[in-house]
Coordinates of C-alpha atoms in Angstrom, one line a residue:
G1 CA 11.4 -13.9 -2.3
V2 CA 12.6 -12.6 1.1
G3 CA 11.3 -9.1 1.3
D4 CA 13.9 -6.4 0.7
I5 CA 14.5 -2.7 1.2
D6 CA 13.3 -1.7 -2.3
G7 CA 10.1 -3.7 -1.6
I8 CA 9.5 -1.6 1.6
R9 CA 10.1 1.6 -0.3
S10 CA 7.5 0.6 -2.8
R11 CA 4.9 0.2 -0.1
L12 CA 5.5 3.4 1.9
G13 CA 2.4 5.1 0.4
Y14 CA 0.3 2.3 1.9
L15 CA 1.8 2.9 5.3
Q16 CA 1.5 6.7 5.1
A17 CA -2.2 6.4 4.0
L18 CA -2.8 4.1 7.0
G19 CA -1.6 6.8 9.3
V20 CA 1.7 5.2 10.5
D21 CA 4.1 7.6 12.2
V22 CA 7.1 5.2 12.7
L23 CA 8.3 2.2 10.8
W24 CA 10.2 -0.4 12.8
L25 CA 12.3 -2.8 10.8
S26 CA 13.3 -6.2 12.0
P27 CA 17.1 -6.7 11.6
I28 CA 18.5 -6.1 8.2
Y29 CA 22.2 -6.2 9.2
R30 CA 24.6 -8.7 7.6
S31 CA 23.8 -12.1 9.2
P32 CA 23.9 -15.9 8.6
Q33 CA 20.1 -15.7 8.9
R34 CA 19.7 -18.6 11.3
D35 CA 17.1 -16.6 13.3
N36 CA 15.6 -14.1 10.9
G37 CA 18.4 -11.6 11.3
Y38 CA 18.9 -11.8 15.0
Y39 CA 22.4 -13.4 14.4
I40 CA 24.3 -10.3 13.5
S41 CA 27.7 -10.8 11.9
D42 CA 28.3 -7.1 11.0
Y43 CA 26.5 -4.3 12.7
Q44 CA 27.5 -1.7 10.1
D45 CA 26.5 -3.3 6.9
I46 CA 23.2 -4.4 5.2
D47 CA 22.7 -8.1 4.4
P48 CA 23.0 -8.4 0.6
R49 CA 19.7 -10.3 0.4
F50 CA 18.0 -7.1 1.5
G51 CA 20.0 -4.6 -0.5
T52 CA 22.9 -2.2 0.1
L53 CA 23.7 0.8 2.4
A54 CA 22.8 3.0 -0.6
D55 CA 19.4 1.3 -0.7
F56 CA 19.0 1.9 3.0
D57 CA 19.9 5.6 2.8
A58 CA 17.3 5.9 0.0
L59 CA 14.7 4.3 2.3
V60 CA 15.5 6.7 5.2
A61 CA 15.1 9.6 2.8
D62 CA 11.8 8.4 1.5
V63 CA 10.4 7.7 5.0
H64 CA 11.4 11.2 6.1
A65 CA 10.0 12.8 3.0
R66 CA 6.6 11.3 3.9
G67 CA 6.7 12.7 7.5
M68 CA 7.5 9.4 9.1
K69 CA 10.4 8.0 11.2
L70 CA 12.4 4.8 10.9
V71 CA 13.5 2.7 13.9
M72 CA 16.2 0.0 13.6
D73 CA 16.2 -3.3 15.6
L74 CA 19.2 -3.2 18.0
V75 CA 20.4 -6.7 18.9
V76 CA 23.3 -6.3 21.4
N77 CA 22.7 -8.9 24.0
H78 CA 24.4 -11.3 21.6
T79 CA 26.1 -11.4 18.3
S80 CA 26.5 -14.1 15.7
D81 CA 29.3 -16.6 16.2
Q82 CA 30.4 -15.4 12.8
H83 CA 31.0 -11.8 14.0
A84 CA 34.6 -10.7 14.0
W85 CA 34.4 -9.9 17.7
F86 CA 33.6 -13.5 18.6
Q87 CA 36.1 -14.9 16.1
E88 CA 38.8 -13.0 17.9
S89 CA 37.4 -13.9 21.3
R90 CA 37.4 -17.6 20.6
S91 CA 40.9 -17.6 19.0
S92 CA 42.9 -17.9 22.2
L93 CA 42.6 -17.6 26.0
D94 CA 44.7 -14.4 26.0
N95 CA 43.1 -12.6 23.0
P96 CA 42.3 -9.0 23.9
K97 CA 38.6 -9.7 23.1
R98 CA 38.4 -12.8 25.2
D99 CA 36.5 -11.0 27.9
W100 CA 34.0 -9.5 25.4
Y101 CA 31.9 -12.7 25.8
W102 CA 31.1 -15.0 28.8
W103 CA 33.7 -17.8 28.9
R104 CA 33.9 -20.4 31.7
K105 CA 35.9 -23.5 32.4
P106 CA 34.1 -26.9 32.5
K107 CA 32.8 -28.2 35.9
N108 CA 33.3 -31.9 36.4
G109 CA 33.9 -32.3 32.7
A110 CA 30.6 -30.7 31.7
E111 CA 28.7 -27.3 31.5
P112 CA 29.6 -24.7 34.1
N113 CA 26.0 -25.0 35.4
G114 CA 22.5 -26.1 34.4
F115 CA 21.4 -22.9 32.6
R116 CA 18.9 -23.7 29.8
S117 CA 18.6 -21.8 26.5
A118 CA 15.4 -20.1 25.4
F119 CA 15.6 -22.1 22.2
S120 CA 15.9 -25.5 24.0
G121 CA 19.1 -27.3 25.2
P122 CA 21.9 -26.0 27.5
A123 CA 22.8 -22.3 27.5
W124 CA 26.5 -23.3 27.4
T125 CA 28.5 -24.6 24.4
L126 CA 32.0 -26.0 24.5
D127 CA 34.5 -24.5 22.1
P128 CA 37.1 -27.2 21.5
A129 CA 39.8 -24.8 20.4
T130 CA 40.3 -23.4 24.0
G131 CA 38.4 -26.1 26.0
E132 CA 36.1 -23.6 27.6
Y133 CA 32.3 -23.0 27.4
Y134 CA 30.6 -19.8 26.2
L135 CA 27.2 -18.5 27.4
H136 CA 24.3 -18.1 25.0
L137 CA 20.8 -17.4 26.3
F138 CA 19.5 -18.3 22.9
A139 CA 21.0 -20.5 20.2
P140 CA 24.6 -21.7 20.3
E141 CA 25.3 -19.5 17.2
Q142 CA 24.3 -16.4 19.4
P143 CA 27.0 -15.9 22.0
D144 CA 26.2 -13.4 24.7
L145 CA 28.2 -10.2 24.9
N146 CA 29.8 -9.3 28.2
W147 CA 28.5 -5.8 29.0
E148 CA 30.6 -5.6 32.1
N149 CA 33.5 -4.9 29.8
L150 CA 33.6 -1.2 29.1
E151 CA 35.2 -1.8 25.6
V152 CA 32.1 -3.8 24.6
R153 CA 29.8 -0.9 25.6
E154 CA 31.9 1.7 23.9
A155 CA 31.9 -0.4 20.7
V156 CA 28.1 -0.7 20.8
Y157 CA 27.6 3.0 21.4
T158 CA 30.0 3.8 18.5
M159 CA 27.9 1.6 16.2
M160 CA 24.6 3.3 17.4
R161 CA 25.9 6.7 16.7
W162 CA 27.0 5.6 13.2
W163 CA 23.4 4.6 12.4
L164 CA 22.0 7.9 13.9
D165 CA 24.4 9.8 11.7
R166 CA 22.8 8.0 8.7
G167 CA 19.4 9.4 9.7
V168 CA 17.9 6.6 11.8
D169 CA 15.3 7.9 14.3
G170 CA 15.8 5.4 17.2
F171 CA 16.1 1.8 18.2
R172 CA 13.8 -1.1 19.3
M173 CA 16.2 -2.9 21.6
D174 CA 16.0 -6.7 21.5
V175 CA 16.0 -8.4 25.0
I176 CA 17.8 -5.4 26.2
N177 CA 17.3 -6.1 29.9
L178 CA 19.3 -9.3 29.5
I179 CA 22.5 -7.5 28.8
A180 CA 22.8 -7.1 32.6
K181 CA 23.9 -10.5 33.9
R182 CA 24.2 -11.7 37.5
P183 CA 27.8 -13.2 37.7
E184 CA 26.9 -14.8 41.0
L185 CA 24.4 -17.0 39.2
I186 CA 26.7 -17.6 36.2
D187 CA 29.4 -18.9 38.5
G188 CA 27.1 -20.6 41.0
D189 CA 26.6 -24.3 41.3
E190 CA 22.8 -24.1 41.3
V191 CA 20.8 -24.1 38.1
G192 CA 19.7 -20.5 39.0
D193 CA 17.9 -18.3 36.5
A194 CA 19.9 -17.5 33.3
F195 CA 17.5 -14.8 32.4
A196 CA 17.6 -12.9 35.7
M197 CA 18.2 -9.2 35.1
G198 CA 21.2 -7.7 36.9
P199 CA 20.8 -4.4 38.8
Q200 CA 23.4 -2.7 36.6
I201 CA 20.8 -2.5 33.8
H202 CA 19.8 1.0 34.8
E203 CA 23.4 2.2 34.8
Y204 CA 23.9 0.7 31.3
L205 CA 20.8 2.4 29.9
Q206 CA 21.6 5.7 31.4
E207 CA 25.1 5.5 30.1
M208 CA 23.8 4.6 26.6
R209 CA 21.4 7.6 26.7
R210 CA 24.3 9.9 27.6
E211 CA 26.9 8.5 25.1
V212 CA 24.5 8.0 22.1
F213 CA 21.7 10.6 22.3
E214 CA 22.8 13.4 24.6
G215 CA 23.5 16.7 22.7
R216 CA 22.2 15.3 19.4
D217 CA 19.5 17.2 17.5
G218 CA 16.4 15.2 16.7
D219 CA 13.4 13.5 18.3
F220 CA 14.4 9.9 18.9
L221 CA 12.5 6.8 20.0
T222 CA 13.9 4.1 22.3
V223 CA 11.9 1.1 23.2
G224 CA 13.2 -1.9 25.1
E225 CA 12.0 -5.5 24.7
M226 CA 12.2 -6.8 28.3
P227 CA 11.2 -10.4 29.1
G228 CA 10.2 -10.8 32.7
V229 CA 10.1 -7.1 33.5
N230 CA 7.7 -6.1 36.3
F231 CA 5.7 -2.9 37.0
E232 CA 8.3 -1.4 39.3
D233 CA 11.1 -2.0 36.8
A234 CA 9.1 -0.6 33.9
A235 CA 8.2 2.5 35.8
L236 CA 11.9 3.2 36.4
F237 CA 12.9 2.4 32.8
T238 CA 10.3 4.7 31.3
D239 CA 10.3 7.6 33.8
A240 CA 11.3 10.5 31.6
S241 CA 13.3 12.1 34.4
R242 CA 15.6 9.1 34.6
L243 CA 16.8 9.3 31.0
E244 CA 16.7 5.6 30.2
L245 CA 14.0 4.5 27.7
D246 CA 10.8 5.9 26.2
M247 CA 8.8 2.7 26.6
V248 CA 9.2 -1.0 27.1
F249 CA 7.7 -4.2 25.6
Q250 CA 6.5 -6.4 28.4
F251 CA 5.2 -10.0 28.0
E252 CA 2.7 -10.6 30.7
H253 CA -0.4 -10.4 28.6
V254 CA 1.0 -12.6 25.8
S255 CA 2.1 -15.3 28.3
L256 CA -1.3 -15.8 30.0
D257 CA -2.2 -18.7 27.7
H258 CA 1.2 -20.4 28.0
G259 CA 1.3 -23.8 29.7
P260 CA 3.2 -24.3 33.0
S261 CA 6.3 -25.6 31.4
S262 CA 6.4 -24.3 27.8
K263 CA 4.9 -21.6 25.6
F264 CA 3.9 -24.5 23.3
D265 CA 1.6 -26.0 25.9
N266 CA -1.8 -24.8 24.8
T267 CA -4.0 -23.5 27.6
E268 CA -7.3 -21.6 27.1
L269 CA -7.1 -17.8 27.2
E270 CA -9.3 -16.3 29.9
L271 CA -10.6 -12.8 29.1
R272 CA -10.8 -11.7 32.7
A273 CA -7.1 -12.4 33.1
L274 CA -6.2 -10.6 29.9
K275 CA -8.0 -7.4 30.7
K276 CA -6.9 -7.3 34.3
S277 CA -3.3 -7.7 33.1
L278 CA -3.5 -4.9 30.6
A279 CA -5.3 -2.7 33.1
S280 CA -2.7 -3.3 35.7
W281 CA 0.0 -2.0 33.4
Q282 CA -2.2 1.0 32.5
L283 CA -2.4 1.9 36.2
A284 CA 1.2 1.1 37.0
L285 CA 2.6 3.5 34.4
A286 CA -0.2 6.1 34.8
D287 CA 1.8 8.8 36.6
A288 CA 5.4 8.1 35.4
G289 CA 6.4 6.0 32.4
W290 CA 4.7 4.9 29.2
N291 CA 3.2 1.7 27.8
S292 CA 3.8 0.0 24.5
L293 CA 0.5 -1.4 23.2
Y294 CA 0.6 -4.6 21.1
L295 CA -1.2 -7.9 20.7
G296 CA 1.1 -9.5 18.2
N297 CA 4.5 -9.2 16.6
H298 CA 7.2 -11.3 14.9
D299 CA 7.6 -13.4 18.0
Q300 CA 3.9 -14.2 18.6
P301 CA 1.2 -16.0 16.6
R302 CA -1.3 -13.9 14.8
S303 CA -3.3 -11.8 17.2
L304 CA -6.6 -12.4 15.2
S305 CA -6.2 -16.2 15.6
R306 CA -5.0 -16.0 19.2
F307 CA -7.4 -13.4 20.7
G308 CA -10.3 -13.3 18.1
D309 CA -12.1 -15.4 15.6
D310 CA -10.4 -15.9 12.3
G311 CA -13.4 -17.6 10.7
R312 CA -17.0 -16.3 10.6
Y313 CA -16.3 -13.2 12.6
R314 CA -12.9 -12.3 11.1
Y315 CA -13.9 -8.7 10.3
E316 CA -15.7 -8.1 13.6
S317 CA -13.1 -9.6 15.9
A318 CA -10.2 -8.0 14.0
T319 CA -11.8 -4.5 14.3
L320 CA -12.7 -5.1 18.0
L321 CA -9.1 -6.1 18.8
A322 CA -7.9 -3.0 16.9
T323 CA -10.3 -0.8 18.9
L324 CA -9.2 -2.1 22.2
L325 CA -5.6 -1.7 21.3
H326 CA -5.9 1.9 20.1
L327 CA -8.1 3.0 22.9
H328 CA -5.7 2.0 25.7
R329 CA -3.2 4.6 26.9
G330 CA 0.3 4.2 25.3
T331 CA 1.8 3.8 21.9
P332 CA 0.1 1.2 19.6
Y333 CA 2.2 -1.1 17.5
I334 CA 0.5 -2.6 14.4
Y335 CA 2.2 -5.8 13.2
Q336 CA 2.4 -6.1 9.4
G337 CA -0.8 -7.7 8.1
D338 CA -2.9 -7.2 11.2
E339 CA -4.5 -4.2 9.4
I340 CA -6.0 -6.5 6.9
G341 CA -6.9 -9.4 9.2
M342 CA -4.1 -11.9 8.4
S343 CA -4.4 -15.1 10.4
N344 CA -2.3 -18.1 11.5
A345 CA -0.8 -20.1 8.6
N346 CA -1.8 -23.6 10.0
F347 CA 1.2 -25.4 8.4
A348 CA 0.6 -29.1 8.0
T349 CA 4.2 -30.5 8.2
I350 CA 7.4 -29.7 10.1
E351 CA 9.0 -29.1 6.7
D352 CA 6.9 -26.0 6.3
Y353 CA 8.5 -24.3 9.3
R354 CA 11.6 -22.0 9.2
D355 CA 11.7 -20.7 12.8
I356 CA 14.6 -22.0 14.8
E357 CA 12.6 -22.0 18.1
S358 CA 9.8 -24.1 16.5
L359 CA 12.2 -26.5 14.9
N360 CA 14.3 -27.0 18.0
H361 CA 11.1 -27.5 20.1
Y362 CA 9.8 -30.1 17.7
S363 CA 13.0 -32.1 17.7
E364 CA 13.4 -32.0 21.4
A365 CA 9.8 -32.9 22.1
V366 CA 9.7 -35.8 19.6
E367 CA 13.0 -37.1 20.8
G368 CA 11.6 -37.0 24.3
G369 CA 8.7 -39.2 23.3
A370 CA 6.0 -36.7 22.4
N371 CA 3.5 -37.6 19.7
P372 CA 4.6 -35.7 16.5
V373 CA 0.9 -35.0 15.7
D374 CA 0.4 -33.3 19.1
V375 CA 3.6 -31.3 18.7
L376 CA 2.5 -30.1 15.2
E377 CA -0.9 -29.1 16.6
A378 CA 0.8 -26.9 19.2
L379 CA 3.0 -25.3 16.5
R380 CA 0.0 -24.6 14.3
F381 CA -1.2 -22.3 17.1
R382 CA 2.0 -21.2 18.8
S383 CA 4.8 -21.0 16.3
R384 CA 6.4 -17.6 15.5
D385 CA 6.2 -18.6 11.8
N386 CA 2.5 -17.9 11.9
A387 CA 3.3 -14.2 11.9
R388 CA 6.1 -14.4 9.4
T389 CA 4.4 -15.5 6.3
P390 CA 4.5 -13.0 3.5
V391 CA 2.2 -10.0 3.6
Q392 CA -0.8 -10.7 1.4
W393 CA -1.0 -7.8 -1.0
D394 CA -3.4 -9.2 -3.6
S395 CA -4.8 -12.5 -5.1
S396 CA -2.0 -12.9 -7.7
P397 CA 0.6 -15.8 -7.3
N398 CA 2.5 -15.6 -4.0
A399 CA 0.0 -12.9 -2.8
G400 CA 1.8 -10.3 -4.8
F401 CA 4.7 -10.5 -2.4
S402 CA 7.3 -11.7 -4.9
T403 CA 7.7 -13.1 -8.4
G404 CA 10.3 -15.4 -7.0
E405 CA 9.9 -18.3 -4.6
P406 CA 9.0 -17.0 -1.1
W407 CA 11.4 -17.9 1.7
I408 CA 8.3 -19.3 3.6
A409 CA 5.0 -20.4 2.2
V410 CA 2.2 -17.9 1.7
N411 CA -1.0 -18.4 3.8
P412 CA -3.4 -20.3 1.6
N413 CA -6.2 -17.8 2.4
Y414 CA -4.4 -15.0 0.5
R415 CA -6.9 -15.3 -2.4
T416 CA -9.6 -13.8 -0.3
V417 CA -7.6 -12.2 2.5
N418 CA -5.4 -9.5 1.0
A419 CA -4.8 -5.8 1.0
A420 CA -6.4 -5.1 -2.4
A421 CA -9.6 -7.0 -1.6
D422 CA -9.8 -5.5 1.9
Q423 CA -9.5 -1.9 0.7
A424 CA -12.2 -2.5 -1.9
S425 CA -14.6 -3.9 0.6
S426 CA -17.4 -2.1 2.4
R427 CA -16.2 -3.9 5.5
S428 CA -12.5 -2.9 5.3
I429 CA -10.3 -3.6 8.3
Y430 CA -7.6 -1.3 6.8
H431 CA -10.1 1.6 6.6
Y432 CA -11.2 0.9 10.2
Y433 CA -7.6 1.1 11.4
Q434 CA -7.4 4.5 9.6
R435 CA -10.3 5.9 11.6
L436 CA -8.8 4.6 14.9
I437 CA -5.4 6.2 14.1
N438 CA -7.2 9.5 13.2
L439 CA -8.9 9.3 16.6
R440 CA -5.5 9.0 18.4
H441 CA -4.0 11.8 16.3
E442 CA -6.9 14.3 16.8
L443 CA -8.5 13.6 20.2
P444 CA -6.2 14.2 23.2
V445 CA -8.3 12.0 25.4
V446 CA -7.4 9.0 23.3
A447 CA -3.7 9.6 23.4
L448 CA -3.4 10.9 27.0
G449 CA -6.6 10.3 28.9
D450 CA -6.7 8.4 32.2
F451 CA -7.8 4.8 32.0
A452 CA -10.3 2.9 34.3
L453 CA -11.4 -0.7 33.8
L454 CA -15.1 -1.5 34.3
A455 CA -16.7 -4.9 34.9
D456 CA -13.4 -6.6 35.5
D457 CA -15.0 -9.9 36.4
H458 CA -17.3 -10.1 33.4
P459 CA -16.3 -13.1 31.3
H460 CA -17.1 -11.6 27.9
L461 CA -17.5 -7.8 28.3
Y462 CA -14.4 -5.7 27.8
A463 CA -15.3 -2.2 29.1
F464 CA -13.3 0.8 30.2
T465 CA -13.3 4.6 30.2
R466 CA -10.7 7.2 29.2
S467 CA -11.0 10.7 30.6
L468 CA -9.2 14.0 30.1
D469 CA -10.2 17.6 30.8
G470 CA -13.9 17.0 31.0
T471 CA -14.1 14.6 28.0
E472 CA -14.9 10.9 28.7
L473 CA -14.8 8.0 26.4
L474 CA -16.7 4.7 27.1
V475 CA -15.5 1.6 25.3
L476 CA -17.7 -1.5 25.2
G477 CA -16.6 -4.7 23.6
N478 CA -18.3 -8.1 23.4
V479 CA -15.5 -10.6 23.3
G480 CA -17.6 -13.6 22.4
M481 CA -19.6 -15.5 19.9
E482 CA -23.1 -14.8 21.4
P483 CA -25.0 -11.5 21.7
L484 CA -24.4 -9.7 25.0
V485 CA -26.8 -7.4 26.8
V486 CA -25.0 -4.6 28.7
N487 CA -26.7 -3.0 31.6
P488 CA -25.2 0.3 32.8
V489 CA -26.0 -0.3 36.5
A490 CA -25.5 -4.1 36.9
D491 CA -22.6 -4.5 34.5
L492 CA -20.8 -1.2 34.6
G493 CA -21.7 0.1 38.0
I494 CA -22.5 3.6 36.7
D495 CA -25.5 5.8 37.5
A496 CA -28.2 5.3 34.9
S497 CA -29.4 8.8 35.3
R498 CA -26.1 10.5 34.6
P499 CA -26.4 13.5 32.1
G500 CA -25.7 12.7 28.5
G501 CA -26.5 9.0 28.7
W502 CA -24.0 6.8 27.0
G503 CA -22.9 9.9 25.0
I504 CA -22.3 10.2 21.2
L505 CA -21.3 7.1 19.3
L506 CA -17.8 7.8 17.8
V507 CA -17.0 4.5 16.2
G508 CA -18.2 0.9 16.1
N509 CA -17.8 -2.1 13.9
Y510 CA -21.5 -3.0 13.1
P511 CA -23.9 -1.3 10.7
G512 CA -25.0 1.9 12.2
G513 CA -21.9 2.2 14.2
E514 CA -19.1 1.8 11.7
A515 CA -16.4 4.4 11.2
L516 CA -16.9 6.4 7.9
S517 CA -15.1 4.6 5.1
A518 CA -12.5 6.4 3.0
A519 CA -15.0 6.2 0.0
S520 CA -17.8 8.0 1.8
G521 CA -16.4 11.4 1.2
A522 CA -15.6 12.1 4.8
Q523 CA -12.9 14.6 5.6
P524 CA -9.9 13.2 7.4
G525 CA -10.8 12.8 11.1
G526 CA -14.5 12.6 10.4
Y527 CA -16.5 9.9 12.2
D528 CA -19.9 8.4 12.0
I529 CA -21.7 10.5 14.6
H530 CA -25.0 9.2 16.0
R531 CA -27.6 10.6 18.3
S532 CA -27.0 10.7 22.0
A533 CA -27.9 7.3 23.5
Q534 CA -29.7 7.2 26.8
M535 CA -28.7 4.8 29.6
D536 CA -30.9 1.9 28.7
A537 CA -29.4 -1.5 28.3
V538 CA -27.8 -2.1 24.9
T539 CA -27.3 -5.4 23.1
L540 CA -23.8 -6.0 21.6
Q541 CA -23.7 -8.5 18.8
P542 CA -20.9 -11.1 18.6
W543 CA -17.5 -9.3 18.6
E544 CA -19.2 -5.9 18.5
V545 CA -17.3 -2.9 19.9
R546 CA -18.6 0.7 20.4
V547 CA -16.8 3.8 21.6
Y548 CA -19.0 6.6 23.0
Q549 CA -17.9 10.2 23.8
R550 CA -19.5 12.6 26.2
E551 CA -18.6 15.8 28.0
V552 CA -18.7 15.6 31.7
G553 CA -17.4 19.0 32.8

């Protein structure tokens, strides 16, 4: 009931048919499982609930046999407090591994400073055995490693090489920019910023590249999750000539609807802010660097519920969001279940939740006087558990996820929203994703073309162009519940007399503009081609999206 390695192996055909190139696994290392695997107690073993190293080796072989790659989640900002390294470190003040973590003496009988954890509460915990505090940017069970210690770095690199030797194709690196601390803040009297990135981060990543990947045969992928990273930093991290990372995960666009004091403070998402944010990252990494494209993952609520409409227009908004994602420049990441339109779980009681961040927030908020009803309402929209419910495979008990008791409840809508029903439908979100992935694989302009945002101040129109070597794509999306008339001059600022009009309609999500379904007999890469459309105004229905192609040179 937890999802295991053999379960993943049984679904590889589903992923291959979708067009997936790389499979990224959340942590499967041995762990006490207080934070869905992000408390690692042994970096070189598989947690028994997921299988064995032999099972993992079989998974890698199966993935490679299907022409795909497998990326592991690398969690090296912190370990579990059950890890042997930390057990040694906390054993005495003079243990050789004492300096592998951040230890500080009390100040005035309390924490060294006012740093706060991302999971609520102080970022320091007192260890009674030695009378000192250790730093944890997240939960107390997740002590932070001291990357200023060369022995720590060498131990991490040795572990990474061990996984590459087993056939792993790269790493998604959890909060990797936080490994570089600012000691002047840690030892300062002010509250400071516990999550401030130290300048040595570039040195660490370049060293990692040399020590782990240099001289090794293979095509490897490295992507860094980086809270708070800005344009300038990301351009440096992903500039191929600097040999640091291939791409980064930034959080600006998924933080726009956060409240001023907490991610659980609901604020209305404003489309103009969203598209301007995404466009700014497109431009910032246009000449050097590379973007990761995502709308949801294991740390975010379901993208359909957050950015779209998970009710009447579930199909239309799911396919619109998929189109926008895949038509930007960068590497798209599809979070499990998005390809069939899975939505938020809308849990009714706190007992339904498993996420440590959500549980800690609820306890702290209620103890602080907040109305439990209001806190639960925020969790129904914001909690990470919304994205962690079991994948809905079919309408059988537990959505076909397991014959056992699932570790977290299945979304009640699984009887109608599931992979089997979606693939059998004439309005299949899965098949629509297939067409988008084919576009990226077969049209260079989709993968590599320049990006230009249009109508940046329009409250409901998401429009942009992609252009490469004389080919131009025009993407028009109505992000709203009412029909929208799009005028080429007034709304897009383009010449109504330009040759070729709008161009040829490649793909759309309404009748007459849908991608060819897999059942239509189309050859792979085939699209629903329509006549060239002239530059008259067009009406986009609620959540309608269209992609036009024309040759301009």
